[in-house]
Amino acid sequence: MRINKCLLPVLAATATALAGCSGGSGPSSADRPDIPLAGTHWAIDSLTVDGARKAAPTPALHVEFTPDGRAQGNAGCNGFNGEATVDGDAVTVGPLTSTDMGCADQGFESAFRELFTGKLEARLDGGDRLTLTTPGGDTINLSEQAAAPLKGTRWNVETLLEGQTTASLPAGTRGRPHLTVGADGTARGNLGCNNFTATVKVDADTLTFGSLAVTRRMCAQPQNELEQKLYGTLSSGPVTYRIQQRTLTVTAQDGSGFGARATTR
């Protein structure tokens, strides 16, 4: 059969249009914008495994995606950190590293880590609810939590800072040290062993604590070590503070300081 050469441009255009229709009317995965996950504190609400829902044991479990392509958080006992790339509505996670704390019940954490690995499909509902679905159809269900305010929040100290170095708390002190800045210009908390109270002046990005009134409890060495570090930071004069979602960083002029996380009540 002979084809009129005059019809070739028409046929080519028709073929291109049909090719575009064959994939459906929606944009391809390469054309879809990345789903916005970074900059939000995602509370882990529940898991659905083989059709059965498992509620999170506490409201403190969370995931945060960073702009530089990582995921970090806590799924019950141990903190985790690892790569997380977003491509359209696909999120690829792993490998993950985590702390190595032994806890009484790590069933939820183990189930979460198994699901939160590999390629996941992400879906946002209403902008504040996130569902991550595995290739097998199991899901991780999360919801957005607002950034914590400085005042009125109980900040649990989780790490120590020395310049650019971040260190874990001494053994046996985790869960004890905390800080709350009140709206009345006072601060109270625990230094690892003893409780304290003090006045505090809050400026744009600095805190200035008055003399700390500290209880006189006798403490073992790990608690003493931590207490000396935290006391030194809070008593050093104006300290810089920064809040990122639900994380507080306090840094003294010599580079020492601590990192704390907001308690979810």
Short mmCIF file of C-alpha atoms in Angstrom, two decimals:
data_model
loop_
_atom_site.label_atom_id
_atom_site.label_comp_id
_atom_site.label_asym_id
_atom_site.label_seq_id
_atom_site.Cartn_x
_atom_site.Cartn_y
_atom_site.Cartn_z
CA MET A 1 0.00 0.00 0.00
CA ARG A 2 1.33 3.42 -0.91
CA ILE A 3 1.13 6.21 1.71
CA ASN A 4 0.74 9.78 0.61
CA LYS A 5 3.81 11.64 1.89
CA CYS A 6 1.62 14.61 2.60
CA LEU A 7 -0.13 12.59 5.30
CA LEU A 8 3.07 11.63 7.18
CA PRO A 9 3.11 14.69 9.52
CA VAL A 10 -0.56 14.07 10.36
CA LEU A 11 0.07 10.38 11.07
CA ALA A 12 3.08 11.21 13.23
CA ALA A 13 1.09 13.71 15.29
CA THR A 14 -1.74 11.20 15.69
CA ALA A 15 0.68 8.50 16.87
CA THR A 16 2.17 10.89 19.43
CA ALA A 17 -1.26 11.79 20.75
CA LEU A 18 -2.28 8.13 21.00
CA ALA A 19 0.95 7.29 22.83
CA GLY A 20 0.19 10.01 25.35
CA CYS A 21 -3.34 8.67 25.84
CA SER A 22 -2.23 5.08 26.28
CA GLY A 23 -0.74 5.85 29.69
CA GLY A 24 -3.92 7.47 31.05
CA SER A 25 -4.81 11.10 31.48
CA GLY A 26 -2.74 11.73 34.62
CA PRO A 27 0.94 12.74 34.70
CA SER A 28 3.61 10.07 34.74
CA SER A 29 5.49 9.33 37.96
CA ALA A 30 8.45 11.26 36.58
CA ASP A 31 6.22 14.35 36.16
CA ARG A 32 4.63 14.26 39.61
CA PRO A 33 6.19 16.63 42.18
CA ASP A 34 7.80 15.07 45.23
CA ILE A 35 5.35 14.63 48.07
CA PRO A 36 6.28 17.16 50.82
CA LEU A 37 7.53 15.21 53.84
CA ALA A 38 10.51 17.21 55.16
CA GLY A 39 10.09 19.82 57.87
CA THR A 40 7.19 18.01 59.57
CA HIS A 41 7.15 15.97 62.77
CA TRP A 42 5.16 12.86 61.91
CA ALA A 43 3.73 11.02 64.91
CA ILE A 44 3.43 7.26 64.37
CA ASP A 45 -0.23 6.45 65.10
CA SER A 46 -0.50 2.79 64.11
CA LEU A 47 0.60 -0.03 61.82
CA THR A 48 -1.64 -2.26 59.74
CA VAL A 49 -0.07 -5.69 59.16
CA ASP A 50 -1.98 -8.46 57.33
CA GLY A 51 -5.18 -6.46 57.88
CA ALA A 52 -4.70 -6.17 61.65
CA ARG A 53 -4.21 -2.72 63.20
CA LYS A 54 -1.53 -2.21 65.87
CA ALA A 55 -1.80 1.08 67.75
CA ALA A 56 1.41 2.84 68.82
CA PRO A 57 2.11 2.13 72.51
CA THR A 58 2.85 5.80 73.30
CA PRO A 59 2.26 9.12 71.48
CA ALA A 60 6.00 9.92 71.51
CA LEU A 61 6.86 7.66 68.55
CA HIS A 62 7.73 9.67 65.47
CA VAL A 63 9.47 10.02 62.11
CA GLU A 64 11.13 13.14 60.72
CA PHE A 65 12.35 13.48 57.11
CA THR A 66 15.23 15.91 56.63
CA PRO A 67 15.84 18.09 53.55
CA ASP A 68 19.20 16.36 52.97
CA GLY A 69 17.57 12.98 52.34
CA ARG A 70 17.43 11.20 55.67
CA ALA A 71 14.79 9.82 58.03
CA GLN A 72 15.18 9.81 61.81
CA GLY A 73 12.97 9.15 64.78
CA ASN A 74 11.96 6.70 67.46
CA ALA A 75 9.63 3.72 67.10
CA GLY A 76 9.28 2.62 70.70
CA CYS A 77 12.63 2.15 72.38
CA ASN A 78 15.56 2.89 70.10
CA GLY A 79 16.22 5.91 67.93
CA PHE A 80 16.86 5.28 64.23
CA ASN A 81 18.51 7.16 61.38
CA GLY A 82 19.02 6.36 57.71
CA GLU A 83 18.69 7.38 54.10
CA ALA A 84 15.28 8.33 52.71
CA THR A 85 14.81 9.47 49.13
CA VAL A 86 11.55 10.86 47.74
CA ASP A 87 10.62 10.48 44.06
CA GLY A 88 7.09 11.66 43.35
CA ASP A 89 4.92 9.66 45.73
CA ALA A 90 7.54 6.92 46.21
CA VAL A 91 9.74 6.92 49.32
CA THR A 92 12.76 4.61 49.49
CA VAL A 93 14.15 4.04 53.00
CA GLY A 94 17.30 2.35 54.19
CA PRO A 95 19.61 1.13 55.36
CA LEU A 96 18.78 2.22 58.92
CA THR A 97 21.06 2.41 61.92
CA SER A 98 19.73 2.57 65.47
CA THR A 99 20.70 2.71 69.11
CA ASP A 100 20.96 -0.61 70.92
CA MET A 101 18.90 -0.32 74.06
CA GLY A 102 17.26 -3.41 75.46
CA CYS A 103 13.61 -2.84 76.29
CA ALA A 104 10.89 -5.00 77.82
CA ASP A 105 8.58 -5.00 74.80
CA GLN A 106 9.97 -4.22 71.36
CA GLY A 107 7.21 -5.89 69.32
CA PHE A 108 5.82 -2.65 67.85
CA GLU A 109 9.31 -1.34 67.12
CA SER A 110 10.33 -4.54 65.35
CA ALA A 111 7.17 -4.48 63.23
CA PHE A 112 7.73 -0.82 62.33
CA ARG A 113 11.34 -1.37 61.28
CA GLU A 114 10.30 -4.26 59.06
CA LEU A 115 7.72 -2.09 57.29
CA PHE A 116 9.84 1.08 57.18
CA THR A 117 12.37 -0.40 54.78
CA GLY A 118 12.67 -0.36 51.01
CA LYS A 119 10.26 1.32 48.60
CA LEU A 120 7.01 2.67 50.03
CA GLU A 121 4.07 4.48 48.47
CA ALA A 122 3.26 7.73 50.27
CA ARG A 123 -0.18 9.33 50.41
CA LEU A 124 -1.17 12.59 52.10
CA ASP A 125 -4.76 13.07 53.24
CA GLY A 126 -5.83 16.56 54.18
CA GLY A 127 -2.21 17.64 54.39
CA ASP A 128 -1.79 16.36 57.95
CA ARG A 129 -2.19 12.59 57.66
CA LEU A 130 0.41 10.41 55.98
CA THR A 131 0.11 6.77 54.95
CA LEU A 132 3.15 4.75 53.86
CA THR A 133 2.22 1.53 52.08
CA THR A 134 4.54 -1.42 51.43
CA PRO A 135 4.46 -3.43 48.19
CA GLY A 136 2.57 -6.12 50.14
CA GLY A 137 -0.19 -3.71 51.20
CA ASP A 138 0.78 -3.21 54.87
CA THR A 139 0.73 0.38 56.09
CA ILE A 140 2.34 2.83 58.50
CA ASN A 141 -0.17 5.48 59.57
CA LEU A 142 1.15 8.85 60.74
CA SER A 143 -0.18 12.31 61.55
CA GLU A 144 1.41 15.74 61.67
CA GLN A 145 2.28 17.28 65.02
CA ALA A 146 2.80 21.02 65.29
CA ALA A 147 6.15 22.47 66.33
CA ALA A 148 6.49 22.62 70.10
CA PRO A 149 6.60 26.07 71.76
CA LEU A 150 9.58 26.88 73.95
CA LYS A 151 7.47 27.87 76.93
CA GLY A 152 5.31 25.34 78.72
CA THR A 153 6.88 22.33 77.00
CA ARG A 154 8.77 19.70 78.95
CA TRP A 155 12.03 19.17 77.08
CA ASN A 156 13.68 15.82 77.80
CA VAL A 157 17.47 16.01 77.39
CA GLU A 158 18.67 13.26 75.03
CA THR A 159 22.18 14.24 73.87
CA LEU A 160 25.22 16.27 74.95
CA LEU A 161 27.09 18.65 72.65
CA GLU A 162 30.79 19.47 72.54
CA GLY A 163 31.43 21.73 69.58
CA GLN A 164 30.51 19.74 66.47
CA THR A 165 30.37 16.45 68.41
CA THR A 166 27.13 14.90 69.69
CA ALA A 167 27.32 12.30 72.46
CA SER A 168 24.77 10.08 74.17
CA LEU A 169 23.91 10.59 77.82
CA PRO A 170 25.98 8.63 80.37
CA ALA A 171 24.71 5.14 81.14
CA GLY A 172 21.83 5.05 83.58
CA THR A 173 20.73 8.66 83.11
CA ARG A 174 18.42 8.43 80.12
CA GLY A 175 14.90 9.72 80.82
CA ARG A 176 15.91 11.74 83.89
CA PRO A 177 17.20 15.19 82.83
CA HIS A 178 14.60 17.65 81.60
CA LEU A 179 13.82 21.36 81.38
CA THR A 180 10.60 23.41 81.33
CA VAL A 181 10.58 27.15 80.69
CA GLY A 182 7.50 28.75 82.22
CA ALA A 183 5.52 31.70 80.95
CA ASP A 184 6.17 33.43 84.31
CA GLY A 185 9.91 33.86 83.72
CA THR A 186 11.01 30.79 85.70
CA ALA A 187 12.56 27.48 84.69
CA ARG A 188 12.55 24.15 86.44
CA GLY A 189 13.75 20.65 85.72
CA ASN A 190 16.24 17.95 86.56
CA LEU A 191 19.99 17.85 85.90
CA GLY A 192 20.29 14.07 85.88
CA CYS A 193 19.99 13.56 89.63
CA ASN A 194 18.95 16.75 91.41
CA ASN A 195 16.03 19.02 90.62
CA PHE A 196 16.57 22.72 89.99
CA THR A 197 14.68 25.99 89.68
CA ALA A 198 15.86 29.34 88.32
CA THR A 199 14.70 32.57 86.77
CA VAL A 200 15.18 32.77 83.00
CA LYS A 201 15.16 35.65 80.53
CA VAL A 202 14.03 34.71 77.01
CA ASP A 203 15.22 36.78 74.06
CA ALA A 204 14.92 36.16 70.31
CA ASP A 205 17.41 33.28 70.24
CA THR A 206 19.02 33.29 73.69
CA LEU A 207 18.21 32.18 77.21
CA THR A 208 19.83 33.70 80.28
CA PHE A 209 19.36 31.73 83.50
CA GLY A 210 19.70 33.22 86.96
CA SER A 211 21.37 31.37 89.82
CA LEU A 212 20.19 27.75 89.89
CA ALA A 213 18.66 26.51 93.15
CA VAL A 214 19.50 22.81 93.26
CA THR A 215 18.41 20.05 95.65
CA ARG A 216 21.14 18.27 97.66
CA ARG A 217 20.61 14.61 96.81
CA MET A 218 23.74 12.40 96.79
CA CYS A 219 24.22 10.87 93.34
CA ALA A 220 26.30 8.15 91.72
CA GLN A 221 29.06 9.03 89.27
CA PRO A 222 27.14 8.83 85.97
CA GLN A 223 24.48 11.20 87.31
CA ASN A 224 27.14 13.50 88.81
CA GLU A 225 28.97 13.67 85.51
CA LEU A 226 25.84 14.62 83.63
CA GLU A 227 24.74 17.07 86.31
CA GLN A 228 28.04 18.96 86.15
CA LYS A 229 27.79 19.31 82.37
CA LEU A 230 24.20 20.56 82.37
CA TYR A 231 24.77 22.86 85.34
CA GLY A 232 27.80 24.32 83.56
CA THR A 233 25.80 25.03 80.41
CA LEU A 234 22.83 26.65 82.16
CA SER A 235 25.09 28.74 84.46
CA SER A 236 27.44 29.99 81.75
CA GLY A 237 25.56 33.18 80.91
CA PRO A 238 23.47 33.73 77.78
CA VAL A 239 23.07 30.48 75.82
CA THR A 240 21.78 30.15 72.27
CA TYR A 241 18.68 28.06 71.68
CA ARG A 242 17.08 26.74 68.50
CA ILE A 243 13.82 24.84 67.99
CA GLN A 244 13.30 22.60 64.98
CA GLN A 245 9.80 21.13 65.12
CA ARG A 246 10.01 19.21 68.42
CA THR A 247 13.76 19.35 69.01
CA LEU A 248 15.49 21.95 71.20
CA THR A 249 19.23 22.65 70.97
CA VAL A 250 20.90 24.74 73.69
CA THR A 251 24.50 25.85 73.12
CA ALA A 252 26.84 27.78 75.42
CA GLN A 253 29.48 30.18 74.12
CA ASP A 254 32.21 27.53 74.47
CA GLY A 255 30.29 25.11 72.20
CA SER A 256 29.04 22.84 74.96
CA GLY A 257 25.34 22.22 75.35
CA PHE A 258 22.58 19.68 74.94
CA GLY A 259 19.82 18.49 72.66
CA ALA A 260 16.32 17.83 73.99
CA ARG A 261 13.02 16.59 72.62
CA ALA A 262 9.52 17.77 73.45
CA THR A 263 7.44 15.38 75.52
CA THR A 264 4.11 14.51 73.96
CA ARG A 265 1.38 14.36 76.59
#
